[in-house]
Amino acid sequence: MTIFRNGANSSISLIFYLISCCVILNFCRFCEIVEAGNNPNYRDALAKSILFFQGQRSGRLPPSPAQQITWRANSGLLDGQPAHVDLTGGYYDAGDNVKFNFPMAFTTTMLSWGAMEYAGKLGPQLPETRAAIRWATDYLLKCAGATPGKLYVGVGDPNADHRCWIRPEDMDSSNPARSVYSVSPSNPGSDVAGETAAALAAASIVFRKVDAPYARLLLKTARNVMQFALNYRGSYSDSLGSAVCPFYCSYSGYTDELLWGAAWLFRATNDVYYVNVVRSLGSNDGTDIFSWDNKYAGARVLLARRNLVDKNKTFEDFRQRAEEFMCRILPNSPSSTTQYTAGGLMWKLGQSNLQYVTSITFLLTTYSKYMATSKNSFYCGNQLQVTHRTLRSLAKKQVDYILGENPMKMSYMVGYGANYPQRIHHRGSSLPSLRVRPQPFGCEAGFQPFYYTPNPNPNILTGAVVGGPNQNDFYSDDRTDFSHSEPATYINAAIVGPLAFFAS
Ligand SMILES: *[C@@H]1O[C@H](CO)[C@@H](O)[C@H](O)[C@H]1NC(C)=O
C-alpha cells in the first residue's frame, strides 16, 4: 500500500477513480469505503475522549466495570480534612495530583455545553458524558455547600505537589501537603466563583430531564455562588497568590467569568435579572482566544444563540460580537489575528496549544450549528462570506489534524490510531500501577526510574489529548517537555462536542 504514501496526488487520483466507479456502477459500498478511508473514526475518538476523565478521577472510585481505567484506584480520601470538611472527589487537572477548581469548573461547563448542544449526536456516549460531568459537580457542590460563607476552590498545595513524582494513590495528607484553599467575602474570587456558577448552571440543564431534584440543587447552588461572585468582587489570584499562580492565575481578570456565569444562569433560568447583569458588564474587548482563563468569546456565542436560534432581536449585538470573533479566527479573513502552522493547525500559544484549538473548535462547530438553524451568513470585510459550512470546514480540519491528518502522521489522542504519544507528562500514567507495584512511592522516588526514562509509559491514559506539536508541526514525545506532552481535562472537555458533531 505504499501508493498511499507517495504523496497527495496518487491518493487523490485513486479517490477520483473510486468515486467515478461509484457513479458508474452505483456501487455504494465502494463510496462508504472511500469515505471511511478519508475520515478519522470520530465515534471511536469520541468514546475515548470521554473515557479519559476516568483516569483523572480523585476520590473513591466505583468498582469495575463502572471504572474502566483499571490502573487507577482510590486517592485523596482525606481531602478537606485540614478544614474539617469532606472535599473528596473531583478531578486532577492534568498530569499532576492537584484539584484546581478554576479549570475544573471550566472543564465541567464545556462538557455540559457539549452534552446539551450535541445530546442527540452523542448517542450511547450521552450517559457517559453525564457521568463525567457528575463526577465534577458532586465535588463542586461540596465545595460550595460545606461551610457557609466560603467557597472551596482547590485541594493540594501545587508547589509541594510539583516537587513530587508520585501516583495519586500514594498521597497521604502530608506529603505532598493536601492544603485546602477557599474564597470568602473578605478574600473574594469572582473569577473562580463565576466559573463555578457557570458549571453548576450548565450542568443543571443537562440533568433537568434525567434527575430533576439534582438539577434543582445544581441550579439553586449556581444562583448562590453567582451572587457571591457579584457581591464580593475581586480576583482569586490576589486572594490566594502562589497557591494558584502561576498555575491557574486569572490573567484575564474576572469580568469575563461574571459575563460567562451570568450568561449560563440566563440560559438555565431565563431570568431577565441575569441579562441585566450581562448588560452591566459591557461587551467590547476584541478577544481572539477562548480558554480556561478567558471566556468572553464563549459568552458571546452563547448569548448570540438568543438571536440566531430564538430570534430575539435584543441579542443582535451579541451575534455581531460573535461574528467579529469568528473573523479574528478564520484564516482568510481581513481581520484575522490567528496564525496557522504549515500543516494547517491553529496556532495560539506555545504552552499547550491544543487547549486553544479544542476550545475554539467547540465555538466553531457550535456557531456553525446555530447558523445552520437560522440560515444566517455574514461577511468578514467585503470579500469573505462566511456560512455555517465555512466554520464547519475549519473545525473539521482542526479535529482531523488532532486525530492524525498532520505532517507527523500522528494522533495527538492517546490510544487512538496507530501512532500516538507514548511518553505523556502524567504521573499516574508513567508510574507502575498499584497492581504491579503495591508498595508506595516516596515523593521523589518516581523521578529517576520513571520520569526521566525514555521508555514508554506503562499505563495507557486512553483518550487523553496532549498539549500537542510545536509551531513547526513537530512533536518530540518527551515526558519532560510538559508544554507539549501533558494532557489536561479542559483540552478534552472541549473536544467532546466537536467529535460528537462529526461522528453523526
Ligand atoms: C427577548 O429577550 C428579552 C430579555 O433580554 C425579553 O425580555 C424579551 O421578552 C425577549 N423577546 C422575545 C420576543 O422573546
Coordinates of C-alpha atoms and ligand atoms in Angstrom, one line a residue:
M1 CA 0.0 0.0 0.0
T2 CA 2.9 2.4 -0.4
I3 CA 1.0 4.0 -3.2
F4 CA -0.9 5.9 -0.5
R5 CA 2.3 7.3 0.9
N6 CA 3.7 8.6 -2.4
G7 CA 2.0 11.9 -1.9
A8 CA -1.3 13.5 -2.2
N9 CA -1.6 13.2 -6.0
S10 CA -1.7 9.5 -6.2
S11 CA -4.2 9.1 -3.5
I12 CA -6.4 11.9 -4.9
S13 CA -6.4 10.3 -8.3
L14 CA -7.2 6.9 -6.7
I15 CA -10.1 8.6 -4.8
F16 CA -11.4 10.2 -8.0
Y17 CA -11.1 6.8 -9.7
L18 CA -13.2 5.1 -7.0
I19 CA -15.7 7.9 -7.0
S20 CA -16.1 7.5 -10.7
C21 CA -16.6 3.8 -10.2
C22 CA -19.3 4.6 -7.6
V23 CA -21.1 6.9 -10.1
I24 CA -20.8 4.4 -13.0
L25 CA -21.6 1.3 -11.1
N26 CA -23.8 3.0 -8.5
F27 CA -22.0 0.6 -6.1
C28 CA -22.5 2.4 -2.9
R29 CA -20.5 0.2 -0.6
F30 CA -17.5 1.4 -2.5
C31 CA -18.4 5.0 -1.6
E32 CA -18.6 4.1 2.0
I33 CA -15.2 2.6 1.9
V34 CA -13.8 5.7 0.3
E35 CA -15.4 7.9 3.0
A36 CA -14.2 5.6 5.8
G37 CA -10.7 5.8 4.4
N38 CA -10.8 9.6 4.3
N39 CA -12.3 10.4 7.7
P40 CA -11.0 9.6 11.1
N41 CA -13.1 7.3 13.2
Y42 CA -14.9 10.0 15.1
R43 CA -17.0 7.6 17.1
D44 CA -14.0 5.8 18.4
A45 CA -12.3 9.1 19.3
L46 CA -15.5 10.4 20.9
A47 CA -15.8 7.4 23.2
K48 CA -12.2 7.6 24.2
S49 CA -12.3 11.4 24.8
I50 CA -14.9 10.8 27.5
L51 CA -13.2 7.7 28.9
F52 CA -10.2 9.8 29.6
F53 CA -12.0 11.5 32.5
Q54 CA -12.0 8.3 34.5
G55 CA -8.2 8.4 34.5
Q56 CA -8.3 11.9 36.2
R57 CA -10.7 10.9 38.9
S58 CA -9.9 11.7 42.5
G59 CA -11.8 10.2 45.5
R60 CA -13.3 6.8 45.9
L61 CA -13.7 5.0 42.6
P62 CA -16.6 2.7 41.7
P63 CA -15.8 -0.9 41.1
S64 CA -15.3 -2.0 37.5
P65 CA -17.0 -2.2 35.1
A66 CA -18.1 1.4 36.0
Q67 CA -14.4 2.2 36.4
Q68 CA -12.9 1.1 33.1
I69 CA -9.5 2.6 33.6
T70 CA -8.4 -0.1 36.0
W71 CA -4.8 1.0 36.7
R72 CA -6.3 3.8 38.8
A73 CA -7.5 3.3 42.4
N74 CA -8.9 5.4 45.3
S75 CA -7.0 8.6 46.1
G76 CA -7.3 11.8 48.1
L77 CA -9.7 10.2 50.5
L78 CA -8.7 12.6 53.3
D79 CA -9.1 15.7 51.1
G80 CA -10.8 18.5 53.1
Q81 CA -9.6 17.2 56.4
P82 CA -7.5 20.3 57.3
A83 CA -10.7 22.4 57.1
H84 CA -12.8 19.6 58.8
V85 CA -14.9 19.2 55.7
D86 CA -15.3 16.5 53.1
L87 CA -13.8 17.6 49.8
T88 CA -13.2 14.2 48.3
G89 CA -13.9 13.6 44.6
G90 CA -13.5 15.8 41.5
Y91 CA -10.6 15.7 39.0
Y92 CA -6.9 16.2 38.9
D93 CA -6.5 18.9 36.3
A94 CA -3.7 17.4 34.2
G95 CA -0.5 15.4 34.8
D96 CA -0.3 16.3 38.5
N97 CA -2.3 15.4 41.5
V98 CA -3.8 18.8 42.4
K99 CA -7.5 19.7 42.3
F100 CA -7.7 23.2 40.9
N101 CA -11.4 24.2 40.8
F102 CA -10.9 27.1 38.3
P103 CA -10.0 24.9 35.4
M104 CA -12.1 22.0 36.8
A105 CA -15.2 24.2 36.7
F106 CA -14.4 25.3 33.1
T107 CA -14.0 21.7 32.2
T108 CA -17.4 21.0 33.6
T109 CA -19.0 23.9 31.8
M110 CA -17.6 22.8 28.5
L111 CA -18.6 19.1 29.0
S112 CA -22.1 20.3 29.9
W113 CA -22.3 22.6 26.9
G114 CA -21.3 19.7 24.7
A115 CA -23.9 17.4 26.4
M116 CA -26.8 19.8 25.8
E117 CA -25.8 21.1 22.3
Y118 CA -24.9 17.6 20.9
A119 CA -27.2 15.5 23.1
G120 CA -28.7 13.7 20.0
K121 CA -25.4 13.2 18.4
L122 CA -23.7 11.7 21.5
G123 CA -25.9 8.6 21.3
P124 CA -24.6 5.9 23.6
Q125 CA -21.9 8.4 24.9
L126 CA -24.6 10.7 26.4
P127 CA -24.8 8.7 29.7
E128 CA -21.0 8.5 29.8
T129 CA -20.8 12.3 29.4
R130 CA -23.3 12.9 32.1
A131 CA -21.3 10.6 34.4
A132 CA -18.2 12.6 33.6
I133 CA -20.0 15.8 34.5
R134 CA -21.5 14.5 37.7
W135 CA -18.0 13.4 38.9
A136 CA -17.1 17.1 38.9
T137 CA -20.5 18.6 40.0
D138 CA -20.7 16.3 43.1
Y139 CA -17.4 17.7 44.2
L140 CA -18.2 21.3 43.3
L141 CA -21.5 21.1 45.3
K142 CA -19.4 20.0 48.3
C143 CA -17.1 23.0 47.7
A144 CA -20.0 25.4 47.6
G145 CA -22.0 23.8 50.5
A146 CA -19.5 22.6 53.1
T147 CA -19.0 25.9 55.0
P148 CA -21.5 28.8 55.0
G149 CA -19.8 32.0 53.6
K150 CA -17.0 30.1 51.9
L151 CA -16.4 28.6 48.5
Y152 CA -13.6 26.0 48.5
V153 CA -11.6 26.4 45.3
G154 CA -8.8 23.8 45.5
V155 CA -7.2 20.9 47.3
G156 CA -3.4 20.1 47.2
D157 CA -0.5 22.5 47.6
P158 CA 0.6 22.9 43.9
N159 CA 4.2 23.9 44.8
A160 CA 4.6 20.8 47.1
D161 CA 2.9 18.6 44.5
H162 CA 5.1 19.6 41.7
R163 CA 8.2 18.6 43.7
C164 CA 7.0 15.0 43.8
W165 CA 6.5 12.4 41.1
I166 CA 4.1 10.0 42.7
R167 CA 0.9 8.2 41.9
P168 CA -2.3 9.9 43.2
E169 CA -2.9 6.7 45.1
D170 CA 0.2 7.3 47.2
M171 CA -0.6 10.7 48.5
D172 CA -1.3 10.9 52.2
S173 CA -2.4 14.1 53.8
S174 CA 1.1 15.5 54.5
N175 CA 3.4 14.5 51.6
P176 CA 2.7 16.4 49.4
A177 CA 0.5 18.6 51.6
R178 CA -3.2 18.4 50.7
S179 CA -3.8 22.0 51.7
V180 CA -7.3 23.4 51.3
Y181 CA -8.0 26.8 49.6
S182 CA -11.1 28.9 49.7
V183 CA -12.5 32.3 48.9
S184 CA -14.9 34.3 51.0
P185 CA -16.3 37.9 51.3
S186 CA -13.1 39.1 52.8
N187 CA -10.9 37.1 50.3
P188 CA -13.0 37.2 47.1
G189 CA -12.7 35.3 43.9
S190 CA -15.2 36.4 41.3
D191 CA -13.3 34.5 38.6
V192 CA -13.4 31.1 40.3
A193 CA -16.9 31.7 41.7
G194 CA -18.3 32.9 38.3
E195 CA -16.9 29.9 36.6
T196 CA -18.2 27.6 39.3
A197 CA -21.7 29.2 38.9
A198 CA -21.4 28.7 35.1
A199 CA -20.5 25.0 35.6
L200 CA -23.4 24.3 38.0
A201 CA -25.9 26.2 35.9
A202 CA -24.8 24.4 32.7
A203 CA -24.9 21.0 34.4
S204 CA -28.4 21.7 35.8
I205 CA -29.7 21.9 32.2
V206 CA -28.0 18.5 31.4
F207 CA -29.7 16.8 34.4
R208 CA -33.1 18.5 34.1
K209 CA -34.8 15.7 32.3
V210 CA -32.9 12.8 33.9
D211 CA -32.7 13.8 37.5
A212 CA -34.8 16.8 38.4
P213 CA -34.0 17.0 42.1
Y214 CA -30.3 17.0 41.3
A215 CA -30.8 19.6 38.6
R216 CA -32.7 21.9 41.1
L217 CA -29.9 21.6 43.6
L218 CA -27.3 22.5 41.0
L219 CA -29.3 25.5 39.9
K220 CA -30.0 26.7 43.4
T221 CA -26.3 26.5 44.2
A222 CA -25.4 28.1 41.0
R223 CA -27.5 31.1 41.8
N224 CA -26.0 31.5 45.3
V225 CA -22.4 31.2 44.0
M226 CA -23.1 33.7 41.2
Q227 CA -24.5 36.1 43.8
F228 CA -21.3 35.7 45.9
A229 CA -19.2 36.4 42.7
L230 CA -21.2 39.6 42.0
N231 CA -21.4 40.9 45.5
Y232 CA -17.8 40.5 46.5
R233 CA -15.7 41.4 43.5
G234 CA -12.1 40.5 43.3
S235 CA -9.7 38.1 41.7
Y236 CA -8.7 34.9 43.4
S237 CA -5.2 35.5 42.1
D238 CA -5.0 38.4 44.6
S239 CA -6.6 36.4 47.5
L240 CA -4.6 33.2 47.1
G241 CA -1.4 34.2 45.4
S242 CA 1.2 31.5 45.0
A243 CA -1.4 28.8 45.7
V244 CA -3.0 29.4 42.3
C245 CA -0.3 31.5 40.4
P246 CA 1.4 30.9 38.1
F247 CA -0.6 27.6 37.7
Y248 CA -4.1 28.9 37.1
C249 CA -3.8 32.6 37.6
S250 CA -6.8 34.6 36.4
Y251 CA -4.8 36.6 33.9
S252 CA -7.8 37.9 32.0
G253 CA -9.4 39.3 35.2
Y254 CA -12.8 38.3 36.5
T255 CA -15.2 40.3 34.3
D256 CA -15.2 37.5 31.7
E257 CA -16.3 34.9 34.3
L258 CA -19.0 37.2 35.6
L259 CA -20.3 37.6 32.0
W260 CA -20.0 33.8 31.4
G261 CA -21.6 32.9 34.7
A262 CA -24.5 35.3 34.1
A263 CA -24.9 34.1 30.5
W264 CA -25.2 30.5 31.8
L265 CA -27.6 31.4 34.5
F266 CA -29.7 33.2 32.0
R267 CA -29.6 30.1 29.7
A268 CA -30.7 27.9 32.7
T269 CA -33.3 30.2 34.2
N270 CA -34.5 32.7 31.5
D271 CA -34.4 35.2 34.4
V272 CA -34.0 38.8 33.0
Y273 CA -32.1 39.7 36.1
Y274 CA -29.1 37.9 34.5
V275 CA -29.5 39.8 31.2
N276 CA -29.2 43.0 33.2
V277 CA -26.0 41.7 34.8
V278 CA -24.7 40.8 31.3
R279 CA -25.6 44.3 30.1
S280 CA -24.0 46.0 33.1
L281 CA -20.6 44.3 32.3
G282 CA -20.1 45.9 28.9
S283 CA -19.2 43.9 25.8
N284 CA -16.3 45.1 23.7
D285 CA -12.9 43.5 24.2
G286 CA -11.7 42.3 20.8
T287 CA -10.8 38.8 22.0
D288 CA -9.3 36.2 19.7
I289 CA -8.9 33.4 22.2
F290 CA -11.1 31.1 24.3
S291 CA -9.7 29.1 27.3
W292 CA -10.0 28.2 31.0
D293 CA -8.8 31.8 31.6
N294 CA -10.6 33.9 29.0
K295 CA -14.3 33.3 28.4
Y296 CA -15.5 36.4 26.5
A297 CA -15.9 34.6 23.2
G298 CA -17.8 31.7 24.8
A299 CA -20.2 34.1 26.4
R300 CA -20.8 35.9 23.1
V301 CA -21.5 32.7 21.2
L302 CA -23.9 31.6 24.0
L303 CA -25.7 34.9 24.0
A304 CA -25.8 35.1 20.2
R305 CA -27.8 31.9 20.2
R306 CA -30.7 34.0 21.6
N307 CA -30.6 36.0 18.4
L308 CA -29.8 33.2 15.9
V309 CA -31.9 30.3 17.3
D310 CA -34.5 32.1 19.4
K311 CA -34.8 35.1 17.0
N312 CA -34.8 37.6 19.8
K313 CA -33.7 40.9 18.3
T314 CA -32.4 42.4 21.6
F315 CA -29.4 40.0 21.4
E316 CA -28.3 41.2 17.9
D317 CA -25.2 42.9 19.4
F318 CA -24.0 39.6 20.8
R319 CA -24.4 38.0 17.3
Q320 CA -22.2 40.8 16.0
R321 CA -19.6 40.3 18.7
A322 CA -19.6 36.5 18.0
E323 CA -19.1 37.2 14.2
E324 CA -16.2 39.6 15.0
F325 CA -14.6 36.8 17.0
M326 CA -15.1 34.3 14.1
C327 CA -13.5 36.9 11.7
R328 CA -10.4 37.0 14.0
I329 CA -10.1 33.2 13.8
L330 CA -10.8 32.4 10.1
P331 CA -7.5 32.2 8.1
N332 CA -8.7 34.2 5.0
S333 CA -10.4 37.0 6.9
P334 CA -9.0 40.5 6.7
S335 CA -9.4 41.0 10.4
S336 CA -7.8 37.6 11.3
T337 CA -5.3 37.7 14.1
T338 CA -4.9 33.9 14.2
Q339 CA -1.8 32.1 12.9
Y340 CA -1.8 28.6 11.4
T341 CA 1.1 26.2 11.1
A342 CA 2.2 24.9 7.7
G343 CA 0.3 21.7 8.4
G344 CA -2.9 23.8 9.0
L345 CA -3.1 23.7 12.8
M346 CA -4.5 26.8 14.5
W347 CA -1.6 28.3 16.5
K348 CA -2.3 30.4 19.5
L349 CA 0.3 29.9 22.3
G350 CA 3.2 27.6 22.8
Q351 CA 2.1 26.3 26.2
S352 CA -0.3 23.5 25.4
N353 CA -1.6 25.0 22.2
L354 CA -4.2 22.3 21.6
Q355 CA -6.2 23.6 24.5
Y356 CA -7.0 26.7 22.5
V357 CA -7.6 24.6 19.4
T358 CA -10.2 22.4 21.0
S359 CA -11.9 25.3 22.9
I360 CA -12.1 27.5 19.7
T361 CA -13.1 24.5 17.6
F362 CA -16.0 24.0 20.0
L363 CA -17.2 27.5 19.3
L364 CA -16.7 26.9 15.5
T365 CA -18.9 23.8 15.4
T366 CA -21.5 25.3 17.8
Y367 CA -21.8 28.6 16.0
S368 CA -21.9 26.7 12.7
K369 CA -24.9 24.7 14.2
Y370 CA -26.7 28.0 15.2
M371 CA -26.0 29.5 11.8
A372 CA -27.4 26.4 10.0
T373 CA -30.5 26.6 12.1
S374 CA -31.1 30.2 11.3
K375 CA -29.8 30.1 7.7
N376 CA -27.6 33.0 8.6
S377 CA -24.4 34.1 6.9
F378 CA -22.1 37.0 7.4
Y379 CA -19.1 38.8 6.0
C380 CA -15.6 39.3 7.2
G381 CA -14.6 42.6 5.5
N382 CA -16.1 42.9 2.0
Q383 CA -14.8 39.8 0.5
L384 CA -15.1 36.7 2.7
Q385 CA -18.6 35.4 3.1
V386 CA -18.9 33.1 6.0
T387 CA -21.6 30.4 6.1
H388 CA -22.1 27.5 8.5
R389 CA -20.0 25.4 6.1
T390 CA -17.0 27.8 6.4
L391 CA -16.9 27.3 10.1
R392 CA -17.6 23.6 9.9
S393 CA -14.8 23.0 7.5
L394 CA -12.2 24.9 9.6
A395 CA -13.4 22.9 12.6
K396 CA -13.1 19.6 10.7
K397 CA -9.5 20.5 9.7
Q398 CA -8.6 21.1 13.3
V399 CA -10.2 17.9 14.6
D400 CA -8.7 15.8 11.8
Y401 CA -5.3 17.3 12.4
I402 CA -5.5 16.2 16.1
L403 CA -6.6 12.7 15.1
G404 CA -3.7 12.2 12.7
E405 CA -4.0 14.2 9.5
N406 CA -0.8 16.1 10.1
P407 CA 2.8 16.2 8.9
M408 CA 3.9 13.9 11.8
K409 CA 1.1 11.4 10.7
M410 CA 0.4 11.0 14.4
S411 CA -2.7 11.2 16.5
Y412 CA -2.5 13.5 19.5
M413 CA -5.1 11.5 21.4
V414 CA -3.6 8.7 23.4
G415 CA -4.8 5.2 22.4
Y416 CA -6.4 6.5 19.2
G417 CA -5.0 5.4 15.9
A418 CA -1.8 3.5 15.2
N419 CA 0.7 6.2 16.2
Y420 CA 0.1 8.3 19.3
P421 CA 2.1 9.9 22.2
Q422 CA 3.8 7.2 24.4
R423 CA 5.5 9.4 27.0
I424 CA 2.9 11.8 28.3
H425 CA 3.7 14.1 31.2
H426 CA 1.3 12.4 33.6
R427 CA 2.3 10.9 37.0
G428 CA -0.3 8.0 37.1
S429 CA 0.3 7.0 33.5
S430 CA 4.1 7.0 33.8
L431 CA 4.5 5.1 37.1
P432 CA 3.8 1.4 37.6
S433 CA 0.3 0.9 38.9
L434 CA -0.6 -0.3 42.4
R435 CA -1.4 -3.7 41.0
V436 CA 2.1 -4.0 39.6
R437 CA 3.9 -2.4 42.5
P438 CA 1.8 -2.3 45.7
Q439 CA 4.5 -0.6 47.8
P440 CA 4.0 3.2 47.9
F441 CA 6.4 5.6 46.2
G442 CA 8.0 8.4 48.3
C443 CA 7.7 11.9 47.0
E444 CA 10.8 11.9 44.8
A445 CA 11.2 8.2 44.3
G446 CA 9.4 8.2 40.9
F447 CA 11.7 10.8 39.2
Q448 CA 14.8 8.8 38.4
P449 CA 13.5 5.5 37.2
F450 CA 10.2 6.6 35.7
Y451 CA 10.1 10.3 34.8
Y452 CA 13.5 10.6 33.1
T453 CA 13.4 7.3 31.3
P454 CA 13.0 7.2 27.5
N455 CA 10.8 4.2 27.9
P456 CA 7.1 4.5 27.0
N457 CA 4.6 5.0 29.9
P458 CA 3.4 1.7 31.4
N459 CA -0.3 2.8 31.7
I460 CA -2.4 4.0 28.7
L461 CA -4.4 7.1 29.6
T462 CA -6.9 6.3 26.9
G463 CA -8.4 9.3 25.2
A464 CA -6.0 12.0 26.6
V465 CA -5.3 14.8 24.2
V466 CA -1.9 16.2 24.9
G467 CA -0.6 19.8 24.6
G468 CA 0.4 19.0 21.0
P469 CA 3.0 19.8 18.4
N470 CA 5.1 22.9 18.2
Q471 CA 4.7 25.7 15.7
N472 CA 6.6 23.6 13.1
D473 CA 4.1 20.7 13.4
F474 CA 6.8 18.7 15.2
Y475 CA 6.2 16.6 18.3
S476 CA 9.1 15.2 20.3
D477 CA 7.1 12.8 22.6
D478 CA 9.2 13.8 25.5
R479 CA 7.8 13.4 29.0
T480 CA 9.8 16.3 30.5
D481 CA 8.5 18.7 27.8
F482 CA 5.2 19.3 29.6
S483 CA 4.2 22.2 27.3
H484 CA 3.6 19.6 24.6
S485 CA 3.3 16.3 26.3
E486 CA 0.9 17.0 29.1
P487 CA -2.8 16.2 28.8
A488 CA -5.5 18.3 30.7
T489 CA -9.1 17.9 31.4
Y490 CA -10.0 21.2 29.7
I491 CA -8.3 20.1 26.4
N492 CA -10.5 17.0 26.4
A493 CA -13.7 18.6 27.6
A494 CA -13.8 21.0 24.6
I495 CA -13.3 18.3 22.0
V496 CA -16.2 16.1 23.1
G497 CA -18.8 18.3 21.4
P498 CA -16.9 18.7 18.1
L499 CA -16.3 14.9 18.0
A500 CA -20.0 14.3 18.5
F501 CA -20.8 16.8 15.8
F502 CA -18.6 15.0 13.3
A503 CA -19.4 11.5 14.4
S504 CA -23.1 11.7 13.4
Ligands
LIG1 C1 -36.1 39.0 24.3 O1 -35.3 38.9 25.4 C2 -35.6 39.8 26.4 C3 -34.6 39.7 27.6 O2 -33.5 40.4 27.2 C4 -37.0 39.5 27.0 O3 -37.4 40.5 27.9 C5 -38.0 39.6 25.8 O4 -39.2 39.1 26.2 C6 -37.5 38.6 24.7 N1 -38.3 38.8 23.5 C7 -38.9 37.8 22.9 C8 -39.7 38.1 21.7 O5 -38.9 36.6 23.3

